GROMACS .gro file of C-alpha atoms in nm:
model
  380
    1MET     CA    1   2.235  -0.415  -0.053
    2SER     CA    2   1.987  -0.463  -0.341
    3GLN     CA    3   1.700  -0.237  -0.439
    4PHE     CA    4   1.467  -0.480  -0.264
    5ASP     CA    5   1.637  -0.463   0.076
    6LEU     CA    6   1.517  -0.242   0.357
    7THR     CA    7   1.745   0.050   0.442
    8ASP     CA    8   1.927   0.071   0.774
    9ASP     CA    9   1.676   0.331   0.894
   10GLN     CA   10   1.383   0.108   0.796
   11LEU     CA   11   1.540  -0.189   0.974
   12GLN     CA   12   1.582   0.020   1.290
   13ILE     CA   13   1.218   0.131   1.274
   14GLN     CA   14   1.111  -0.231   1.226
   15GLU     CA   15   1.323  -0.347   1.519
   16MET     CA   16   1.184  -0.072   1.745
   17ALA     CA   17   0.828  -0.177   1.659
   18ARG     CA   18   0.911  -0.544   1.714
   19LYS     CA   19   1.063  -0.473   2.055
   20PHE     CA   20   0.763  -0.266   2.160
   21THR     CA   21   0.533  -0.546   2.048
   22ALA     CA   22   0.729  -0.814   2.234
   23ASP     CA   23   0.733  -0.608   2.553
   24ALA     CA   24   0.393  -0.440   2.558
   25ILE     CA   25   0.152  -0.620   2.322
   26THR     CA   26   0.224  -0.992   2.284
   27PRO     CA   27   0.220  -1.079   2.658
   28ASN     CA   28  -0.121  -0.913   2.702
   29ALA     CA   29  -0.306  -0.974   2.376
   30ALA     CA   30  -0.481  -1.297   2.478
   31GLU     CA   31  -0.628  -1.130   2.787
   32TRP     CA   32  -0.739  -0.826   2.586
   33ASP     CA   33  -0.917  -1.062   2.347
   34GLU     CA   34  -1.078  -1.282   2.609
   35LYS     CA   35  -1.196  -0.996   2.833
   36HIS     CA   36  -1.267  -0.744   2.556
   37ILE     CA   37  -1.019  -0.496   2.700
   38PHE     CA   38  -0.944  -0.179   2.502
   39PRO     CA   39  -0.576  -0.117   2.589
   40ARG     CA   40  -0.571   0.263   2.602
   41ASP     CA   41  -0.248   0.283   2.802
   42THR     CA   42  -0.060   0.054   2.565
   43ILE     CA   43  -0.190   0.245   2.264
   44ARG     CA   44  -0.068   0.571   2.417
   45GLU     CA   45   0.270   0.410   2.483
   46ALA     CA   46   0.283   0.336   2.111
   47ALA     CA   47   0.208   0.703   2.045
   48GLU     CA   48   0.509   0.800   2.258
   49LEU     CA   49   0.720   0.625   1.992
   50GLY     CA   50   0.549   0.831   1.722
   51PHE     CA   51   0.315   0.553   1.615
   52GLY     CA   52   0.005   0.771   1.651
   53ALA     CA   53   0.111   0.995   1.363
   54ILE     CA   54   0.347   0.791   1.149
   55TYR     CA   55   0.290   0.972   0.821
   56VAL     CA   56   0.171   1.303   0.961
   57SER     CA   57   0.421   1.571   0.859
   58GLU     CA   58   0.692   1.677   1.100
   59GLU     CA   59   0.565   2.036   1.066
   60SER     CA   60   0.238   1.923   1.223
   61GLY     CA   61   0.410   1.721   1.497
   62GLY     CA   62   0.415   1.376   1.336
   63ILE     CA   63   0.721   1.169   1.253
   64GLY     CA   64   0.679   1.218   0.877
   65LEU     CA   65   0.761   0.867   0.758
   66GLY     CA   66   0.649   0.698   0.437
   67ARG     CA   67   0.389   0.428   0.387
   68LEU     CA   68   0.649   0.150   0.373
   69GLU     CA   69   0.779   0.246   0.716
   70ALA     CA   70   0.420   0.255   0.841
   71ALA     CA   71   0.359  -0.092   0.696
   72LEU     CA   72   0.666  -0.223   0.878
   73ILE     CA   73   0.532  -0.084   1.207
   74PHE     CA   74   0.178  -0.221   1.165
   75GLU     CA   75   0.310  -0.558   1.051
   76ALA     CA   76   0.532  -0.577   1.359
   77MET     CA   77   0.254  -0.481   1.602
   78ALA     CA   78   0.008  -0.723   1.438
   79TYR     CA   79   0.252  -1.004   1.519
   80GLY     CA   80   0.130  -0.953   1.876
   81CYS     CA   81  -0.228  -0.835   1.817
   82PRO     CA   82  -0.380  -0.759   1.475
   83SER     CA   83  -0.682  -0.597   1.636
   84THR     CA   84  -0.480  -0.338   1.828
   85SER     CA   85  -0.246  -0.272   1.536
   86ALA     CA   86  -0.543  -0.219   1.305
   87PHE     CA   87  -0.701   0.028   1.546
   88ILE     CA   88  -0.382   0.234   1.555
   89SER     CA   89  -0.365   0.219   1.174
   90ILE     CA   90  -0.716   0.365   1.142
   91HIS     CA   91  -0.627   0.644   1.383
   92ASN     CA   92  -0.325   0.720   1.165
   93MET     CA   93  -0.544   0.744   0.856
   94VAL     CA   94  -0.769   0.999   1.029
   95CYS     CA   95  -0.471   1.207   1.144
   96TRP     CA   96  -0.328   1.204   0.792
   97MET     CA   97  -0.655   1.328   0.641
   98ILE     CA   98  -0.660   1.626   0.876
   99ASP     CA   99  -0.292   1.699   0.819
  100ARG     CA  100  -0.307   1.660   0.441
  101PHE     CA  101  -0.636   1.835   0.366
  102GLY     CA  102  -0.729   2.037   0.675
  103SER     CA  103  -0.678   2.408   0.726
  104ALA     CA  104  -0.401   2.537   0.953
  105GLU     CA  105  -0.670   2.615   1.211
  106LEU     CA  106  -0.814   2.263   1.194
  107LYS     CA  107  -0.471   2.102   1.228
  108GLN     CA  108  -0.386   2.314   1.529
  109LYS     CA  109  -0.724   2.242   1.686
  110TYR     CA  110  -0.711   1.862   1.666
  111LEU     CA  111  -0.372   1.717   1.580
  112PRO     CA  112  -0.171   1.782   1.899
  113LYS     CA  113  -0.394   1.563   2.116
  114MET     CA  114  -0.443   1.309   1.838
  115ILE     CA  115  -0.070   1.268   1.779
  116SER     CA  116  -0.026   1.173   2.145
  117MET     CA  117  -0.343   0.961   2.120
  118GLU     CA  118  -0.482   1.144   2.420
  119HIS     CA  119  -0.768   1.184   2.174
  120MET     CA  120  -0.842   0.893   1.943
  121GLY     CA  121  -0.978   0.919   1.593
  122SER     CA  122  -1.232   0.721   1.390
  123TYR     CA  123  -1.306   0.708   1.018
  124CYS     CA  124  -1.678   0.725   0.939
  125LEU     CA  125  -1.775   0.625   0.585
  126THR     CA  126  -1.985   0.305   0.599
  127GLU     CA  127  -2.356   0.334   0.672
  128PRO     CA  128  -2.624   0.075   0.748
  129SER     CA  129  -2.745   0.092   0.387
  130SER     CA  130  -2.419   0.172   0.205
  131GLY     CA  131  -2.116  -0.050   0.238
  132SER     CA  132  -1.938  -0.129  -0.088
  133ASP     CA  133  -2.155   0.135  -0.260
  134ALA     CA  134  -2.002   0.403  -0.039
  135ALA     CA  135  -2.094   0.692  -0.269
  136ALA     CA  136  -2.462   0.622  -0.197
  137LEU     CA  137  -2.426   0.739   0.163
  138LYS     CA  138  -2.727   0.920   0.308
  139THR     CA  139  -2.590   1.108   0.611
  140ARG     CA  140  -2.674   1.469   0.525
  141ALA     CA  141  -2.513   1.799   0.625
  142VAL     CA  142  -2.724   2.108   0.561
  143LEU     CA  143  -2.555   2.448   0.569
  144ASP     CA  144  -2.702   2.683   0.830
  145GLY     CA  145  -2.498   3.003   0.862
  146ASP     CA  146  -2.147   2.913   0.974
  147HIS     CA  147  -2.244   2.556   1.070
  148TYR     CA  148  -2.350   2.235   0.902
  149VAL     CA  149  -2.643   2.051   1.060
  150VAL     CA  150  -2.563   1.680   1.032
  151SER     CA  151  -2.815   1.396   1.053
  152GLY     CA  152  -2.766   1.027   0.979
  153SER     CA  153  -2.587   0.715   1.101
  154LYS     CA  154  -2.254   0.543   1.040
  155ALA     CA  155  -2.204   0.168   1.088
  156PHE     CA  156  -1.920  -0.059   1.204
  157ILE     CA  157  -1.712   0.231   1.336
  158SER     CA  158  -1.383   0.121   1.491
  159GLY     CA  159  -1.341   0.307   1.818
  160GLY     CA  160  -1.714   0.383   1.838
  161GLY     CA  161  -1.791   0.504   2.190
  162ALA     CA  162  -1.424   0.535   2.287
  163ASN     CA  163  -1.316   0.778   2.018
  164ASP     CA  164  -1.295   1.154   2.063
  165VAL     CA  165  -1.274   1.273   1.703
  166MET     CA  166  -1.436   1.143   1.385
  167VAL     CA  167  -1.373   1.231   1.022
  168ALA     CA  168  -1.716   1.167   0.875
  169MET     CA  169  -1.820   1.161   0.510
  170VAL     CA  170  -2.150   1.345   0.470
  171ARG     CA  171  -2.369   1.456   0.183
  172THR     CA  172  -2.360   1.832   0.130
  173GLY     CA  173  -2.476   1.834  -0.232
  174GLU     CA  174  -2.597   1.621  -0.519
  175GLU     CA  175  -2.629   1.243  -0.524
  176GLY     CA  176  -2.315   1.045  -0.597
  177PRO     CA  177  -1.951   1.103  -0.509
  178LYS     CA  178  -1.935   1.471  -0.604
  179GLY     CA  179  -2.190   1.565  -0.341
  180ILE     CA  180  -1.986   1.431  -0.047
  181SER     CA  181  -1.778   1.637   0.194
  182ALA     CA  182  -1.562   1.546   0.496
  183LEU     CA  183  -1.625   1.693   0.841
  184VAL     CA  184  -1.445   1.658   1.172
  185ILE     CA  185  -1.708   1.578   1.434
  186GLU     CA  186  -1.638   1.555   1.807
  187LYS     CA  187  -1.782   1.286   2.030
  188ASP     CA  188  -1.920   1.543   2.276
  189MET     CA  189  -2.102   1.762   2.023
  190PRO     CA  190  -2.475   1.771   2.109
  191GLY     CA  191  -2.666   1.518   1.902
  192VAL     CA  192  -2.385   1.262   1.874
  193SER     CA  193  -2.469   0.921   2.020
  194PHE     CA  194  -2.344   0.564   1.989
  195GLY     CA  195  -2.522   0.233   1.948
  196ALA     CA  196  -2.455  -0.075   2.156
  197GLN     CA  197  -2.114  -0.235   2.118
  198GLU     CA  198  -2.117  -0.485   1.833
  199ARG     CA  199  -2.072  -0.850   1.929
  200LYS     CA  200  -1.794  -0.954   1.692
  201LEU     CA  201  -1.617  -1.272   1.588
  202GLY     CA  202  -1.280  -1.105   1.644
  203TRP     CA  203  -1.115  -0.767   1.697
  204HIS     CA  204  -1.212  -0.786   2.064
  205SER     CA  205  -0.941  -0.542   2.179
  206GLN     CA  206  -1.114  -0.247   2.013
  207PRO     CA  207  -1.469  -0.116   2.043
  208THR     CA  208  -1.700  -0.109   1.741
  209SER     CA  209  -2.041   0.053   1.725
  210GLN     CA  210  -2.287   0.250   1.518
  211VAL     CA  211  -2.253   0.630   1.540
  212ASN     CA  212  -2.565   0.845   1.518
  213PHE     CA  213  -2.588   1.214   1.430
  214ASP     CA  214  -2.912   1.388   1.529
  215GLU     CA  215  -2.899   1.745   1.398
  216VAL     CA  216  -2.539   1.787   1.511
  217ARG     CA  217  -2.414   2.142   1.454
  218VAL     CA  218  -2.062   2.127   1.313
  219PRO     CA  219  -1.866   2.445   1.235
  220VAL     CA  220  -1.793   2.501   0.867
  221SER     CA  221  -1.432   2.547   0.976
  222ASN     CA  222  -1.432   2.175   1.064
  223ARG     CA  223  -1.461   2.077   0.700
  224VAL     CA  224  -1.163   1.882   0.569
  225GLY     CA  225  -1.085   2.008   0.219
  226ALA     CA  226  -1.334   2.185  -0.003
  227GLU     CA  227  -1.704   2.108  -0.022
  228GLY     CA  228  -1.758   1.816  -0.257
  229GLU     CA  229  -1.406   1.675  -0.210
  230GLY     CA  230  -1.495   1.432   0.067
  231PHE     CA  231  -1.524   1.119  -0.142
  232ARG     CA  232  -1.189   1.181  -0.313
  233ILE     CA  233  -1.028   1.237   0.027
  234ALA     CA  234  -1.191   0.921   0.162
  235MET     CA  235  -1.061   0.714  -0.128
  236MET     CA  236  -0.710   0.858  -0.096
  237GLY     CA  237  -0.719   0.767   0.272
  238LEU     CA  238  -0.820   0.413   0.180
  239ASP     CA  239  -0.521   0.369  -0.051
  240GLY     CA  240  -0.305   0.391   0.260
  241GLY     CA  241  -0.558   0.212   0.478
  242ARG     CA  242  -0.547  -0.089   0.246
  243ILE     CA  243  -0.170  -0.104   0.276
  244ASN     CA  244  -0.202  -0.088   0.654
  245ILE     CA  245  -0.461  -0.363   0.688
  246GLY     CA  246  -0.264  -0.580   0.447
  247ALA     CA  247   0.040  -0.528   0.669
  248CYS     CA  248  -0.164  -0.637   0.971
  249SER     CA  249  -0.253  -0.958   0.786
  250LEU     CA  250   0.114  -1.020   0.708
  251GLY     CA  251   0.210  -0.974   1.072
  252GLY     CA  252  -0.062  -1.208   1.192
  253GLY     CA  253   0.022  -1.464   0.926
  254GLN     CA  254   0.391  -1.453   1.014
  255ARG     CA  255   0.316  -1.506   1.383
  256CYS     CA  256   0.107  -1.814   1.307
  257LEU     CA  257   0.367  -1.953   1.067
  258ASP     CA  258   0.632  -1.917   1.337
  259GLU     CA  259   0.401  -2.084   1.589
  260ALA     CA  260   0.335  -2.369   1.344
  261ILE     CA  261   0.707  -2.427   1.286
  262ALA     CA  262   0.773  -2.445   1.659
  263TYR     CA  263   0.472  -2.668   1.722
  264THR     CA  264   0.543  -2.917   1.443
  265LYS     CA  265   0.903  -2.955   1.557
  266GLY     CA  266   0.788  -3.050   1.906
  267ARG     CA  267   0.471  -3.247   1.835
  268GLN     CA  268   0.538  -3.624   1.808
  269GLN     CA  269   0.317  -3.864   1.613
  270PHE     CA  270   0.411  -4.209   1.484
  271SER     CA  271   0.734  -4.185   1.686
  272GLN     CA  272   0.869  -3.875   1.514
  273PRO     CA  273   0.813  -3.499   1.502
  274ILE     CA  274   0.535  -3.412   1.259
  275ALA     CA  275   0.775  -3.159   1.103
  276ASP     CA  276   0.960  -3.463   0.961
  277PHE     CA  277   0.663  -3.557   0.744
  278GLN     CA  278   0.688  -3.432   0.389
  279ASN     CA  279   0.326  -3.317   0.390
  280THR     CA  280   0.402  -3.086   0.682
  281GLN     CA  281   0.716  -2.958   0.513
  282PHE     CA  282   0.532  -2.884   0.190
  283THR     CA  283   0.258  -2.701   0.380
  284LEU     CA  284   0.511  -2.486   0.567
  285ALA     CA  285   0.700  -2.414   0.244
  286ASP     CA  286   0.382  -2.296   0.071
  287MET     CA  287   0.291  -2.077   0.367
  288GLU     CA  288   0.634  -1.913   0.363
  289THR     CA  289   0.634  -1.865  -0.015
  290GLU     CA  290   0.290  -1.709  -0.024
  291LEU     CA  291   0.362  -1.476   0.269
  292GLN     CA  292   0.685  -1.357   0.111
  293ALA     CA  293   0.515  -1.293  -0.224
  294ALA     CA  294   0.234  -1.096  -0.059
  295ARG     CA  295   0.486  -0.901   0.148
  296GLN     CA  296   0.690  -0.795  -0.156
  297LEU     CA  297   0.381  -0.674  -0.342
  298LEU     CA  298   0.260  -0.483  -0.037
  299TYR     CA  299   0.596  -0.311   0.011
  300VAL     CA  300   0.600  -0.206  -0.356
  301ALA     CA  301   0.245  -0.073  -0.326
  302ALA     CA  302   0.338   0.119  -0.010
  303VAL     CA  303   0.618   0.299  -0.193
  304LYS     CA  304   0.381   0.383  -0.479
  305VAL     CA  305   0.133   0.539  -0.234
  306THR     CA  306   0.412   0.744  -0.073
  307GLU     CA  307   0.530   0.865  -0.415
  308ASN     CA  308   0.173   0.931  -0.537
  309ALA     CA  309   0.240   0.710  -0.840
  310ALA     CA  310  -0.023   0.704  -1.113
  311ASP     CA  311  -0.097   0.337  -1.046
  312LYS     CA  312  -0.096   0.360  -0.666
  313THR     CA  313  -0.467   0.280  -0.627
  314ARG     CA  314  -0.442  -0.033  -0.841
  315PHE     CA  315  -0.136  -0.154  -0.654
  316ALA     CA  316  -0.289  -0.078  -0.313
  317ALA     CA  317  -0.597  -0.281  -0.411
  318MET     CA  318  -0.389  -0.572  -0.543
  319ALA     CA  319  -0.169  -0.572  -0.234
  320LYS     CA  320  -0.463  -0.554   0.006
  321ARG     CA  321  -0.644  -0.837  -0.170
  322LEU     CA  322  -0.341  -1.065  -0.182
  323ALA     CA  323  -0.208  -0.990   0.166
  324THR     CA  324  -0.542  -1.032   0.345
  325ASP     CA  325  -0.635  -1.350   0.158
  326THR     CA  326  -0.287  -1.490   0.215
  327GLY     CA  327  -0.279  -1.399   0.582
  328SER     CA  328  -0.608  -1.576   0.648
  329SER     CA  329  -0.502  -1.879   0.445
  330VAL     CA  330  -0.172  -1.908   0.631
  331VAL     CA  331  -0.345  -1.883   0.969
  332ASP     CA  332  -0.600  -2.144   0.866
  333ARG     CA  333  -0.324  -2.389   0.769
  334ALA     CA  334  -0.137  -2.312   1.093
  335LEU     CA  335  -0.451  -2.404   1.285
  336GLN     CA  336  -0.477  -2.730   1.089
  337LEU     CA  337  -0.115  -2.816   1.166
  338HIS     CA  338  -0.191  -2.766   1.536
  339GLY     CA  339  -0.480  -3.011   1.513
  340GLY     CA  340  -0.727  -2.994   1.799
  341TYR     CA  341  -0.492  -2.777   2.002
  342GLY     CA  342  -0.517  -2.502   1.741
  343TYR     CA  343  -0.888  -2.478   1.813
  344LEU     CA  344  -0.826  -2.404   2.181
  345MET     CA  345  -0.787  -2.062   2.335
  346ASP     CA  346  -0.479  -2.194   2.518
  347TYR     CA  347  -0.294  -2.139   2.189
  348PRO     CA  348  -0.289  -1.807   1.999
  349ILE     CA  349  -0.384  -1.947   1.658
  350GLU     CA  350  -0.762  -1.932   1.695
  351ARG     CA  351  -0.742  -1.564   1.799
  352PHE     CA  352  -0.550  -1.475   1.484
  353TRP     CA  353  -0.792  -1.685   1.278
  354ARG     CA  354  -1.080  -1.475   1.414
  355ASP     CA  355  -0.900  -1.140   1.395
  356LEU     CA  356  -0.775  -1.173   1.037
  357ARG     CA  357  -1.108  -1.286   0.893
  358VAL     CA  358  -1.249  -0.933   0.881
  359HIS     CA  359  -0.950  -0.797   0.688
  360SER     CA  360  -1.094  -0.923   0.359
  361ILE     CA  361  -1.412  -0.723   0.430
  362LEU     CA  362  -1.305  -0.385   0.564
  363GLU     CA  363  -1.119  -0.104   0.382
  364GLY     CA  364  -1.310  -0.227   0.076
  365THR     CA  365  -1.403  -0.592   0.034
  366ASN     CA  366  -1.166  -0.812  -0.161
  367GLN     CA  367  -1.433  -0.839  -0.429
  368ILE     CA  368  -1.429  -0.460  -0.465
  369MET     CA  369  -1.048  -0.476  -0.482
  370ARG     CA  370  -1.088  -0.695  -0.791
  371VAL     CA  371  -1.331  -0.441  -0.938
  372ILE     CA  372  -1.078  -0.159  -0.885
  373VAL     CA  373  -0.796  -0.357  -1.043
  374SER     CA  374  -0.993  -0.482  -1.342
  375ARG     CA  375  -1.146  -0.141  -1.418
  376ASP     CA  376  -0.801   0.015  -1.415
  377MET     CA  377  -0.669  -0.258  -1.647
  378LEU     CA  378  -0.956  -0.222  -1.893
  379ARG     CA  379  -0.939   0.157  -1.890
  380GLN     CA  380  -0.597   0.151  -2.054
   0.00000   0.00000   0.00000
């Protein structure tokens, strides 16, 4: 065994996630996509395996694994459905924020039902007027006795309308990142409402909507961390979130590469399988090489996030950028190798093409990933 091999425990975790995916996700994913079905029961089955709280501490009821193990799980589930795997990954990020920065009271109040995914969590940072410039958010929380009064809107919220708990970044102080705090807001608190479901290119197996806060009274005890720490907490959450979404791209890319290998072996043109043509072979070789390279970088970045390494943010950004760009590129070439059939919903390729496209936008655009990396390089 070399330092680059997975351990026996990691291989067992990977195999468990792969088996769950093959049994519960892959056979149903096309229907979820076509009919816009949010698979609550399947998601809760995943939680029974511990996948609702992968890196929540064992003391709080999670399974206390590292970010590499989480990446293995999300990569495996994305092989069946990137959209569903990504939703579970976002829920994990929310649980981790509460576990890592919340008070004992807050953890006891929310985590038990979130760990089982009886209650589902959403991460609320983006707003209609602040995407990449997240620190310019306008949702305001004004202190009134032992409550904050929250007003504003959040955009593109995964789970919007189906979620039960949201960790929302709100402005409690000055302009800029130091004036932002994190609050746990419940779906049923008076003043919380949701916009219409967004009509999306992909990610059809999870709901997405705007979330509106109209003078919502949120107990001060629902604050995650200290006042003014919200932006730092949000960015720490995104270090892991970028690993997770990169892993989802790797899983989707691997599925489409496997489909392309099988298809090109069976598809005959000019009296021979198209896999026999050197152009096809070179394309498959490049797809495999690029996926493996992206995978190795992502696994290294995952370990750095677990170990809180000084360069974890740079590596998470590099890994997210490379894995999501590579995943989409591999799927695009898999579609091309399928020809006209790849464009049909009878084959899974077009679904992965649609689902993976958003991965280079969310959790920080890939352009912002380049900003993070270059700033860190030039700072030294």
